[in-house]
Short mmCIF file of C-alpha atoms in Angstrom, two decimals:
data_model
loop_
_atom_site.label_atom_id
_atom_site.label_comp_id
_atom_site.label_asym_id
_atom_site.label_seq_id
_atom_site.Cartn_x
_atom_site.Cartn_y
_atom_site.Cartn_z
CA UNK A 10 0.00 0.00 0.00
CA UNK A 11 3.05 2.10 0.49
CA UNK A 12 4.29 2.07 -2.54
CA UNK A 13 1.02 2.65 -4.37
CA UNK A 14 0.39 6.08 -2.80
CA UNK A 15 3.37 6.94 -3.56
CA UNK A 16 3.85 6.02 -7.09
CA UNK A 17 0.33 7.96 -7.67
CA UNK A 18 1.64 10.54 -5.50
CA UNK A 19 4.32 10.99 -7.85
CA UNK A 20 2.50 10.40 -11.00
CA UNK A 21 -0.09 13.44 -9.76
CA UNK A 22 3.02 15.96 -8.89
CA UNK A 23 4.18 15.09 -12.54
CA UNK A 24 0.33 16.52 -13.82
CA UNK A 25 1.00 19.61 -11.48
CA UNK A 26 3.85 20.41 -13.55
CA UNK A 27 2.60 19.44 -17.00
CA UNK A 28 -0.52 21.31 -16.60
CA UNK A 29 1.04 23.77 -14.91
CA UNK A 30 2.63 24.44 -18.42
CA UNK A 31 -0.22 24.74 -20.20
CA UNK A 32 -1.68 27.56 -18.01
CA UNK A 33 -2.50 31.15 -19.88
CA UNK A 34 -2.09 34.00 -17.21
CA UNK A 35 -4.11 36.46 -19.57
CA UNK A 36 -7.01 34.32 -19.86
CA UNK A 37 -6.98 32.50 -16.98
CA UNK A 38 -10.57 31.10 -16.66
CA UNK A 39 -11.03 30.60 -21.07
CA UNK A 40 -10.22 27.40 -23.19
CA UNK A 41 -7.22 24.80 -22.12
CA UNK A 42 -6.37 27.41 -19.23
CA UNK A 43 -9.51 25.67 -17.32
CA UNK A 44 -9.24 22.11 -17.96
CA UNK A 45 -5.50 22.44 -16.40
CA UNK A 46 -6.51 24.47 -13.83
CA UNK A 47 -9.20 21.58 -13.09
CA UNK A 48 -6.77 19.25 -13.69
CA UNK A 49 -4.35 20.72 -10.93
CA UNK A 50 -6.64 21.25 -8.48
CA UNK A 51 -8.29 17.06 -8.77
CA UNK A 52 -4.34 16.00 -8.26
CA UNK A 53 -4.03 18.48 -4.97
CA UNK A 54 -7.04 16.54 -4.31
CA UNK A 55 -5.62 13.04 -4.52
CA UNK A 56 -2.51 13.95 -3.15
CA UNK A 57 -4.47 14.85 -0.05
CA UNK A 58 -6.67 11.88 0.44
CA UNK A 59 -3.37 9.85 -0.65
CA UNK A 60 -1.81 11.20 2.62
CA UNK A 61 -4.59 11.38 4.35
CA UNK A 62 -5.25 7.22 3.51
CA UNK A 63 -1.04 6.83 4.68
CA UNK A 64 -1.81 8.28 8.46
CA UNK A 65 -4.51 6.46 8.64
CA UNK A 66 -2.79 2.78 7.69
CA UNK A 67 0.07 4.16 10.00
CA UNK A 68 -2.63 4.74 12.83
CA UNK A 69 -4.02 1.63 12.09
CA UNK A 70 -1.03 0.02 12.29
CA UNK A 71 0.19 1.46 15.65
CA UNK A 72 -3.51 0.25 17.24
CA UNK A 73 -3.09 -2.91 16.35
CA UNK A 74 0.44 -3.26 17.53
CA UNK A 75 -0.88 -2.17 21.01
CA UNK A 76 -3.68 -4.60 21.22
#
């Protein structure tokens, strides 16, 4: 499970950066400048629950370990 997270976690930084590229400044909200903006933010999402599903294994883990 470990490694999954973090191989997505990796694969969603690398479609921060690429859309991150594609972004036009002067018309921010207009044509591809939205999709990657959408884009962006659904990968800040997964990147969250990602982490959010490691503390929780960890947590898990450590309750278990004390039982």
């Amino acid at each position: 499970m470990k490694y999954f997270t973090i191989i997505v976690t990796i694969i969603a930084t690398g479609f921060i950066i690429y859309n991150s590229t594609m972004l036009d400044f002067d018309n921010l909200f207009e044509g591809q400048s939205i999709i990657a903006l959408i884009t962006i933010f659904a990968s800040l999402c997964a990147i969250v629950i990602l982490q959010v599903l490691r503390l929780s294994k960890r947590v898990d883990d450590k309750l278990k370990g004390k039982s």
